[in-house]
Amino acid sequence: MPMNDRSTATLYIFSAPSGAGKTSLVKALLAEMDGIEVSVSHTTRAMRPGEQDGVDYHFISKDEFENMVEADAFLEHAQVFDNFYGTARSSIDDRLAAGADVILEIDWQGARQVRAWKSDAVSVFILPPSRNALEERLRGRGQDSEEIIARRMHDAVSEMSHYAEFDYLLINDRFETALEELVAIVTAERLRMAAQKTRHAAILATLLA
């Protein structure tokens, strides 16, 4: 689907407990659809194997993060485990103004802050099919200690309890099905009346003349 014009761009919020497959789904969605991109957040956590600064996250120190908070540079920010994450206001404003649909991969705390700023943001919560599946996925990464896995499982319950605050709920059981559902959500949002009236104003004018 072609790039949106600036009057039809949509801000999406994608949230999920760690290990639910959100990042993999987002990458597949970007490969499937045009005109949509992910906002690159700032974080104080260490870079993981295979990650790139400025691509996966802007990796900064806690002092740098605190300076940005004091400067009110973040649209939203939150502490997750022992690390801090934030979304820069300027990056979101610029990309929406350019006509791009933008995805924020943030937790429920950040989602609340974003919705307070932009009430028409479209939010999607992604759940695993079971706790066992979630634990298997966390272990399958091979990146975390038993202590961290146990902590992530404990915190996942709290995270998942906020699913009802979102517009859409997606269960990531079969990856291909979950991806199809994400594509359907974005497609449906692009077909809403307000967006279509703007996008196809010329056609509508000729039809109704």
XYZ file of N, CA and C in Angstrom:
627
model
N 0.851 -1.190 0.000
C 0.000 0.000 0.000
C 0.883 1.236 0.000
N 0.558 2.288 -0.774
C 1.425 3.444 -0.892
C 1.537 4.243 0.390
N 2.571 5.085 0.418
C 2.792 5.969 1.561
C 1.596 6.882 1.762
N 1.206 7.082 3.007
C 0.103 7.984 3.305
C 0.531 9.430 3.081
N -0.434 10.324 2.820
C -0.092 11.737 2.883
C -0.154 12.157 4.346
N 0.289 13.375 4.624
C 0.466 13.777 6.030
C -0.842 13.828 6.813
N -1.973 14.005 6.120
C -3.248 14.111 6.827
C -3.840 12.766 7.188
N -3.240 11.666 6.713
C -3.801 10.353 6.981
C -2.850 9.450 7.759
N -1.698 9.958 8.170
C -0.739 9.130 8.895
C -1.286 8.735 10.255
N -0.946 7.515 10.683
C -1.451 6.970 11.948
C -0.296 6.594 12.863
N -0.466 6.876 14.146
C 0.496 6.462 15.157
C -0.015 5.174 15.788
N 0.795 4.118 15.741
C 0.442 2.823 16.314
C 1.262 2.573 17.579
N 0.614 1.962 18.551
C 1.290 1.535 19.781
C 1.215 0.016 19.849
N 2.357 -0.643 19.868
C 2.411 -2.092 20.011
C 3.052 -2.423 21.360
N 2.330 -3.167 22.183
C 2.842 -3.565 23.497
C 2.711 -5.069 23.676
N 3.580 -5.634 24.504
C 3.576 -7.073 24.763
C 4.553 -7.380 25.879
N 4.350 -8.486 26.586
C 5.367 -8.907 27.550
C 6.599 -9.387 26.804
N 7.743 -9.293 27.441
C 8.981 -9.755 26.827
C 8.869 -11.231 26.462
N 9.181 -11.566 25.207
C 9.119 -12.950 24.766
C 7.857 -13.307 24.001
N 6.933 -12.353 23.843
C 5.676 -12.632 23.142
C 5.829 -12.623 21.628
N 6.984 -12.140 21.134
C 7.229 -12.139 19.700
C 6.922 -10.829 19.009
N 6.775 -9.759 19.773
C 6.408 -8.464 19.208
C 7.429 -7.969 18.191
N 8.705 -8.019 18.542
C 9.740 -7.485 17.664
C 9.789 -8.227 16.336
N 9.678 -9.555 16.384
C 9.695 -10.348 15.154
C 8.488 -10.030 14.280
N 7.328 -9.848 14.909
C 6.127 -9.512 14.154
C 6.246 -8.134 13.499
N 6.805 -7.189 14.219
C 6.956 -5.848 13.671
C 7.898 -5.868 12.466
N 9.005 -6.587 12.569
C 9.941 -6.678 11.446
C 9.274 -7.295 10.221
N 8.467 -8.316 10.438
C 7.761 -8.954 9.329
C 6.709 -8.024 8.742
N 6.048 -7.245 9.599
C 5.045 -6.296 9.135
C 5.682 -5.232 8.244
N 6.850 -4.749 8.631
C 7.546 -3.737 7.845
C 7.935 -4.278 6.471
N 8.291 -5.561 6.428
C 8.650 -6.174 5.146
C 7.424 -6.395 4.270
N 6.265 -6.492 4.898
C 5.017 -6.796 4.190
C 4.330 -5.541 3.642
N 4.471 -4.404 4.348
C 3.710 -3.212 3.992
C 4.613 -2.002 3.792
N 4.197 -1.122 2.886
C 4.907 0.128 2.644
C 4.294 1.241 3.480
N 5.042 2.312 3.652
C 4.501 3.487 4.308
C 4.358 3.388 5.800
N 5.065 2.448 6.416
C 4.996 2.286 7.866
C 6.391 2.012 8.392
N 6.726 2.578 9.524
C 8.069 2.429 10.076
C 8.012 2.427 11.601
N 9.112 2.015 12.198
C 9.197 1.939 13.652
C 10.001 3.115 14.187
N 9.483 3.740 15.212
C 10.238 4.782 15.890
C 11.379 4.132 16.673
N 12.560 4.679 16.549
C 13.722 4.144 17.265
C 13.805 4.820 18.636
N 13.587 4.046 19.672
C 13.571 4.575 21.034
C 14.980 4.721 21.598
N 15.077 5.472 22.677
C 16.324 5.591 23.437
C 16.267 4.615 24.612
N 17.391 4.033 24.951
C 17.443 3.128 26.100
C 18.803 3.175 26.773
N 18.793 2.844 28.058
C 20.047 2.781 28.814
C 20.555 1.348 28.933
N 19.799 0.376 28.391
C 20.252 -1.005 28.529
C 21.410 -1.287 27.589
N 22.146 -2.361 27.879
C 23.288 -2.735 27.053
C 22.821 -3.266 25.698
N 23.632 -3.061 24.685
C 23.321 -3.549 23.357
C 23.453 -5.072 23.321
N 22.463 -5.752 22.730
C 22.502 -7.209 22.615
C 23.200 -7.626 21.324
N 23.655 -8.872 21.252
C 24.313 -9.349 20.028
C 23.407 -9.161 18.802
N 23.976 -8.589 17.750
C 23.230 -8.392 16.516
C 22.512 -7.056 16.418
N 22.428 -6.316 17.530
C 21.762 -5.017 17.511
C 22.707 -3.927 17.016
N 22.112 -2.855 16.488
C 22.892 -1.726 15.990
C 22.367 -0.432 16.601
N 23.291 0.413 17.020
C 22.910 1.710 17.570
C 22.272 2.551 16.472
N 21.126 3.161 16.779
C 20.430 3.975 15.808
C 19.487 3.198 14.921
N 19.554 1.871 14.978
C 18.668 1.019 14.187
C 17.669 0.315 15.105
N 18.199 -0.403 16.091
C 17.326 -1.082 17.052
C 16.921 -0.130 18.181
N 17.895 0.587 18.703
C 17.678 1.609 19.729
C 18.772 2.655 19.592
N 18.532 3.804 20.220
C 19.606 4.758 20.476
C 20.116 4.402 21.871
N 21.285 3.812 21.948
C 21.837 3.372 23.235
C 22.593 4.535 23.878
N 22.106 4.955 25.053
C 22.709 6.089 25.738
C 22.925 5.752 27.206
N 23.690 6.597 27.889
C 23.965 6.391 29.310
C 22.795 6.899 30.147
N 22.780 6.508 31.419
C 21.721 6.985 32.312
C 21.786 8.492 32.489
N 22.998 9.051 32.517
C 23.137 10.501 32.646
C 22.534 11.202 31.435
N 22.808 10.676 30.247
C 22.233 11.263 29.029
C 20.719 11.159 29.041
N 20.213 10.022 29.499
C 18.765 9.822 29.558
C 18.138 10.826 30.514
N 18.729 10.989 31.682
C 18.196 11.923 32.674
C 18.200 13.349 32.148
N 19.237 13.699 31.377
C 19.300 15.040 30.791
C 18.151 15.256 29.805
N 17.824 14.220 29.039
C 16.725 14.324 28.079
C 15.382 14.433 28.800
N 15.238 13.730 29.930
C 14.005 13.826 30.719
C 13.840 15.250 31.247
N 14.930 15.817 31.771
C 14.879 17.175 32.306
C 14.549 18.199 31.223
N 14.987 17.909 29.990
C 14.732 18.819 28.864
C 13.359 18.585 28.242
N 12.569 17.654 28.821
C 11.240 17.312 28.310
C 11.309 16.866 26.853
N 12.361 16.114 26.535
C 12.578 15.660 25.157
C 11.773 14.408 24.812
N 11.248 13.718 25.836
C 10.550 12.461 25.593
C 9.034 12.634 25.555
N 8.425 11.975 24.598
C 6.971 11.873 24.557
C 6.497 10.954 25.672
N 7.237 9.867 25.854
C 6.972 8.934 26.949
C 8.287 8.322 27.373
N 8.357 7.935 28.631
C 9.539 7.206 29.109
C 9.136 6.377 30.315
N 9.853 5.293 30.517
C 9.513 4.385 31.616
C 10.731 3.563 32.001
N 10.675 3.029 33.205
C 11.707 2.107 33.665
C 11.180 0.687 33.521
N 11.949 -0.150 32.866
C 11.606 -1.556 32.694
C 12.776 -2.381 33.230
N 12.507 -3.164 34.264
C 13.576 -3.840 35.001
C 14.532 -2.770 35.520
N 15.822 -2.864 35.207
C 16.781 -1.887 35.716
C 17.178 -0.862 34.659
N 16.456 -0.834 33.553
C 16.816 0.052 32.445
C 15.704 1.049 32.148
N 16.065 2.090 31.425
C 15.119 3.140 31.074
C 14.933 3.189 29.558
N 13.693 3.475 29.150
C 13.354 3.556 27.728
C 12.552 4.831 27.498
N 12.744 5.461 26.345
C 11.994 6.673 26.052
C 11.852 6.913 24.562
N 10.790 7.620 24.187
C 10.526 7.971 22.800
C 10.659 9.475 22.636
N 11.560 9.910 21.781
C 11.774 11.341 21.554
C 10.589 11.959 20.814
N 10.104 13.098 21.313
C 8.965 13.766 20.696
C 9.243 14.146 19.239
N 10.419 14.709 19.009
C 10.732 15.255 17.684
C 10.669 14.203 16.595
N 11.126 12.995 16.889
C 11.154 11.951 15.868
C 9.748 11.545 15.439
N 8.806 11.497 16.380
C 7.429 11.122 16.059
C 6.754 12.221 15.247
N 6.865 13.449 15.702
C 6.237 14.573 15.004
C 6.724 14.670 13.564
N 8.032 14.532 13.374
C 8.618 14.677 12.046
C 8.120 13.594 11.092
N 8.074 12.349 11.551
C 7.698 11.255 10.670
C 6.207 11.272 10.346
N 5.357 11.606 11.309
C 3.928 11.716 11.031
C 3.665 12.859 10.053
N 4.367 13.969 10.236
C 4.197 15.107 9.340
C 4.631 14.767 7.927
N 5.596 13.847 7.808
C 6.068 13.426 6.485
C 5.115 12.433 5.826
N 4.082 11.997 6.561
C 3.092 11.099 5.991
C 3.302 9.635 6.269
N 4.241 9.299 7.144
C 4.511 7.900 7.446
C 3.690 7.425 8.640
N 3.118 6.228 8.533
C 2.562 5.578 9.717
C 3.733 5.198 10.609
N 3.591 5.398 11.908
C 4.697 5.159 12.829
C 4.273 4.190 13.926
N 5.134 3.213 14.206
C 4.896 2.237 15.266
C 5.768 2.557 16.469
N 5.171 2.583 17.643
C 5.905 2.674 18.899
C 5.861 1.316 19.570
N 7.001 0.736 19.852
C 7.079 -0.515 20.610
C 7.366 -0.146 22.056
N 6.326 -0.027 22.855
C 6.480 0.444 24.228
C 5.603 -0.378 25.171
N 5.854 -0.244 26.465
C 5.069 -1.000 27.434
C 3.781 -0.243 27.761
N 2.961 -0.839 28.632
C 1.653 -0.257 28.930
C 1.761 1.113 29.593
N 2.840 1.324 30.365
C 3.014 2.637 31.000
C 3.213 3.715 29.944
N 4.094 3.418 28.985
C 4.333 4.364 27.906
C 3.098 4.561 27.052
N 2.338 3.480 26.854
C 1.119 3.564 26.046
C 0.133 4.552 26.663
N 0.016 4.534 27.973
C -0.884 5.482 28.648
C -0.440 6.917 28.407
N 0.856 7.153 28.482
C 1.370 8.505 28.277
C 1.125 8.977 26.846
N 1.312 8.082 25.879
C 1.128 8.447 24.474
C -0.337 8.729 24.178
N -1.242 7.901 24.711
C -2.665 8.112 24.461
C -3.152 9.433 25.060
N -2.522 9.862 26.172
C -2.889 11.143 26.771
C -2.492 12.298 25.860
N -1.441 12.085 25.067
C -0.954 13.105 24.134
C -1.661 13.030 22.792
N -1.917 11.806 22.337
C -2.540 11.604 21.024
C -3.635 10.548 21.170
N -4.843 11.013 21.388
C -5.949 10.110 21.704
C -6.353 9.224 20.541
N -5.993 9.616 19.302
C -6.380 8.804 18.160
C -5.316 7.771 17.778
N -4.289 7.612 18.606
C -3.301 6.557 18.362
C -3.998 5.199 18.421
N -3.567 4.283 17.577
C -4.169 2.947 17.504
C -3.264 1.974 18.257
N -3.822 1.306 19.268
C -2.989 0.465 20.132
C -3.307 -1.023 19.968
N -2.248 -1.825 19.976
C -2.363 -3.275 19.800
C -1.585 -3.965 20.913
N -2.233 -4.901 21.597
C -1.538 -5.675 22.629
C -1.355 -7.103 22.124
N -0.124 -7.600 22.237
C 0.217 -8.933 21.743
C 0.489 -9.862 22.920
N -0.220 -10.986 22.949
C -0.076 -11.974 24.020
C 0.463 -13.291 23.480
N 1.172 -14.046 24.314
C 1.555 -15.411 23.945
C 0.357 -16.327 24.153
N 0.350 -17.522 23.567
C -0.788 -18.425 23.746
C -0.875 -19.025 25.146
N 0.251 -19.033 25.887
C 0.261 -19.599 27.236
C 1.516 -19.137 27.971
N 1.522 -19.316 29.275
C 2.722 -18.973 30.050
C 3.875 -19.913 29.697
N 3.546 -21.184 29.447
C 4.596 -22.133 29.078
C 5.279 -21.717 27.783
N 4.472 -21.277 26.810
C 5.033 -20.839 25.532
C 5.914 -19.611 25.729
N 5.477 -18.715 26.610
C 6.264 -17.512 26.880
C 7.615 -17.873 27.487
N 7.603 -18.783 28.449
C 8.858 -19.183 29.087
C 9.779 -19.881 28.090
N 9.216 -20.713 27.229
C 10.027 -21.400 26.220
C 10.699 -20.402 25.281
N 9.971 -19.364 24.907
C 10.539 -18.354 24.018
C 11.649 -17.569 24.703
N 11.461 -17.261 25.971
C 12.501 -16.552 26.716
C 13.766 -17.397 26.836
N 13.592 -18.674 27.109
C 14.744 -19.565 27.210
C 15.407 -19.778 25.852
N 14.576 -19.770 24.816
C 15.101 -19.997 23.475
C 16.033 -18.913 22.986
N 15.958 -17.737 23.575
C 16.856 -16.649 23.195
C 18.307 -16.970 23.542
N 18.476 -17.685 24.667
C 19.822 -18.022 25.115
C 20.613 -16.813 25.570
N 19.926 -15.753 25.980
C 20.603 -14.510 26.342
C 20.498 -14.176 27.828
N 19.526 -14.778 28.522
C 19.247 -14.380 29.892
C 19.551 -15.500 30.884
N 19.928 -15.105 32.088
C 20.173 -16.057 33.162
C 18.845 -16.562 33.700
N 18.907 -17.619 34.508
C 17.689 -18.163 35.127
C 17.010 -17.111 36.000
N 17.816 -16.308 36.684
C 17.261 -15.266 37.549
C 16.482 -14.239 36.734
N 17.052 -13.831 35.596
C 16.389 -12.833 34.755
C 15.129 -13.413 34.129
N 15.187 -14.669 33.705
C 14.003 -15.311 33.121
C 12.872 -15.362 34.140
N 13.212 -15.753 35.371
C 12.199 -15.821 36.424
C 11.586 -14.442 36.681
N 12.425 -13.428 36.650
C 11.933 -12.075 36.881
C 11.046 -11.622 35.730
N 11.447 -11.940 34.511
C 10.645 -11.557 33.347
C 9.284 -12.261 33.377
N 9.272 -13.521 33.783
C 8.007 -14.252 33.861
C 7.095 -13.633 34.912
N 7.678 -13.242 36.030
C 6.902 -12.623 37.102
C 6.307 -11.292 36.639
N 7.137 -10.465 35.986
C 6.688 -9.154 35.546
C 5.732 -9.248 34.357
N 5.820 -10.345 33.591
C 4.934 -10.509 32.439
C 3.473 -10.570 32.862
N 3.210 -11.167 34.008
C 1.827 -11.261 34.490
C 1.250 -9.873 34.726
N 2.042 -9.004 35.350
C 1.605 -7.633 35.576
C 1.403 -6.906 34.251
N 2.339 -7.085 33.330
C 2.248 -6.444 32.013
C 0.983 -6.893 31.284
N 0.731 -8.207 31.283
C -0.403 -8.744 30.531
C -1.750 -8.331 31.111
N -1.772 -7.963 32.369
C -3.039 -7.596 33.003
C -3.621 -6.299 32.437
N -2.834 -5.573 31.655
C -3.281 -4.295 31.098
C -3.775 -4.423 29.662
N -3.967 -5.640 29.176
C -4.342 -5.846 27.780
C -5.631 -5.122 27.394
N -6.578 -5.017 28.326
C -7.894 -4.447 28.017
C -7.850 -2.935 27.779
N -6.720 -2.296 28.035
C -6.589 -0.866 27.805
C -6.344 -0.546 26.330
N -6.146 -1.583 25.513
C -5.752 -1.392 24.120
C -6.926 -1.588 23.170
N -6.758 -1.098 21.943
C -7.828 -1.186 20.945
C -7.960 -2.590 20.361
N -6.826 -3.252 20.142
C -6.813 -4.575 19.530
C -6.036 -5.555 20.406
N -6.479 -6.804 20.390
C -5.787 -7.876 21.099
C -5.407 -8.964 20.100
N -4.150 -9.360 20.128
C -3.636 -10.356 19.190
C -2.915 -11.451 19.967
N -3.270 -12.709 19.711
C -2.604 -13.851 20.349
C -1.580 -14.414 19.364
N -0.333 -14.340 19.723
C 0.734 -14.822 18.835
C 1.010 -16.296 19.101
N 0.145 -17.139 18.567
C 0.319 -18.582 18.670
C 1.054 -19.082 17.424
N 0.407 -18.930 16.272
C 1.027 -19.259 14.984
C 1.490 -17.951 14.353
N 2.789 -17.807 14.116
C 3.375 -16.542 13.682
C 2.713 -16.015 12.415
N 2.515 -16.872 11.421
C 1.957 -16.439 10.148
C 0.549 -15.863 10.323
N -0.230 -16.484 11.194
C -1.586 -15.993 11.451
C -1.547 -14.646 12.157
N -0.666 -14.519 13.134
C -0.538 -13.254 13.864
C -0.119 -12.132 12.920
N 0.789 -12.422 11.996
C 1.220 -11.417 11.038
C 0.060 -11.000 10.132
N -0.719 -11.959 9.672
C -1.880 -11.653 8.840
C -2.847 -10.738 9.589
N -3.001 -10.977 10.877
C -3.913 -10.154 11.675
C -3.375 -8.730 11.839
N -2.053 -8.596 12.004
C -1.468 -7.260 12.100
C -1.648 -6.496 10.793
N -1.403 -7.167 9.678
C -1.601 -6.541 8.370
C -3.053 -6.107 8.213
N -3.979 -6.939 8.677
C -5.397 -6.615 8.584
C -5.737 -5.371 9.404
N -5.135 -5.239 10.578
C -5.386 -4.075 11.427
C -4.938 -2.796 10.729
N -3.713 -2.804 10.205
C -3.193 -1.614 9.529
C -4.020 -1.293 8.287
N -4.365 -2.324 7.524
C -5.177 -2.117 6.322
C -6.529 -1.519 6.672
N -7.177 -2.057 7.707
C -8.485 -1.549 8.117
C -8.405 -0.093 8.555
N -7.347 0.265 9.294
C -7.199 1.647 9.744
C -7.013 2.589 8.560
N -6.318 2.126 7.535
C -6.102 2.963 6.354
C -7.375 3.121 5.517
N -8.351 2.254 5.742
C -9.605 2.319 4.991
C -10.707 3.063 5.735
N -10.380 3.644 6.896
C -11.382 4.405 7.631
C -11.852 5.608 6.798
N -13.074 6.019 7.035
C -13.708 7.048 6.213
C -12.896 8.334 6.139
N -12.452 8.852 7.280
C -11.742 10.133 7.282
C -10.488 10.078 6.418
N -9.742 8.986 6.548
C -8.518 8.843 5.761
C -8.822 8.690 4.280
N -9.836 7.892 3.962
C -10.183 7.656 2.563
C -10.728 8.918 1.892
N -11.487 9.726 2.617
C -12.021 10.970 2.054
C -10.877 11.909 1.660
N -9.851 11.936 2.486
C -8.702 12.791 2.179
C -7.872 12.209 1.048
N -7.604 10.909 1.145
C -6.740 10.242 0.175
C -7.342 10.247 -1.227
N -8.671 10.113 -1.311
C -9.330 9.983 -2.614
C -10.264 11.167 -2.906
N -9.871 12.333 -2.438
C -10.707 13.527 -2.620
C -10.986 13.808 -4.092
N -9.978 13.647 -4.932
C -10.152 13.935 -6.362
C -11.148 12.979 -7.003
N -11.049 11.699 -6.685
C -11.966 10.704 -7.245
C -13.389 10.982 -6.774
N -13.545 11.260 -5.498
C -14.872 11.535 -4.944
C -15.498 12.760 -5.597
N -14.676 13.747 -5.875
C -15.179 14.979 -6.493
C -15.738 14.697 -7.881
N -15.031 13.856 -8.644
C -15.497 13.542 -10.006
C -16.740 12.646 -9.969
N -16.800 11.751 -8.989
C -17.946 10.860 -8.888
C -19.235 11.593 -8.524
N -19.090 12.634 -7.729
C -20.256 13.345 -7.206
C -20.565 14.636 -7.940
N -19.764 14.938 -8.942
C -19.964 16.192 -9.679
C -21.291 16.175 -10.449
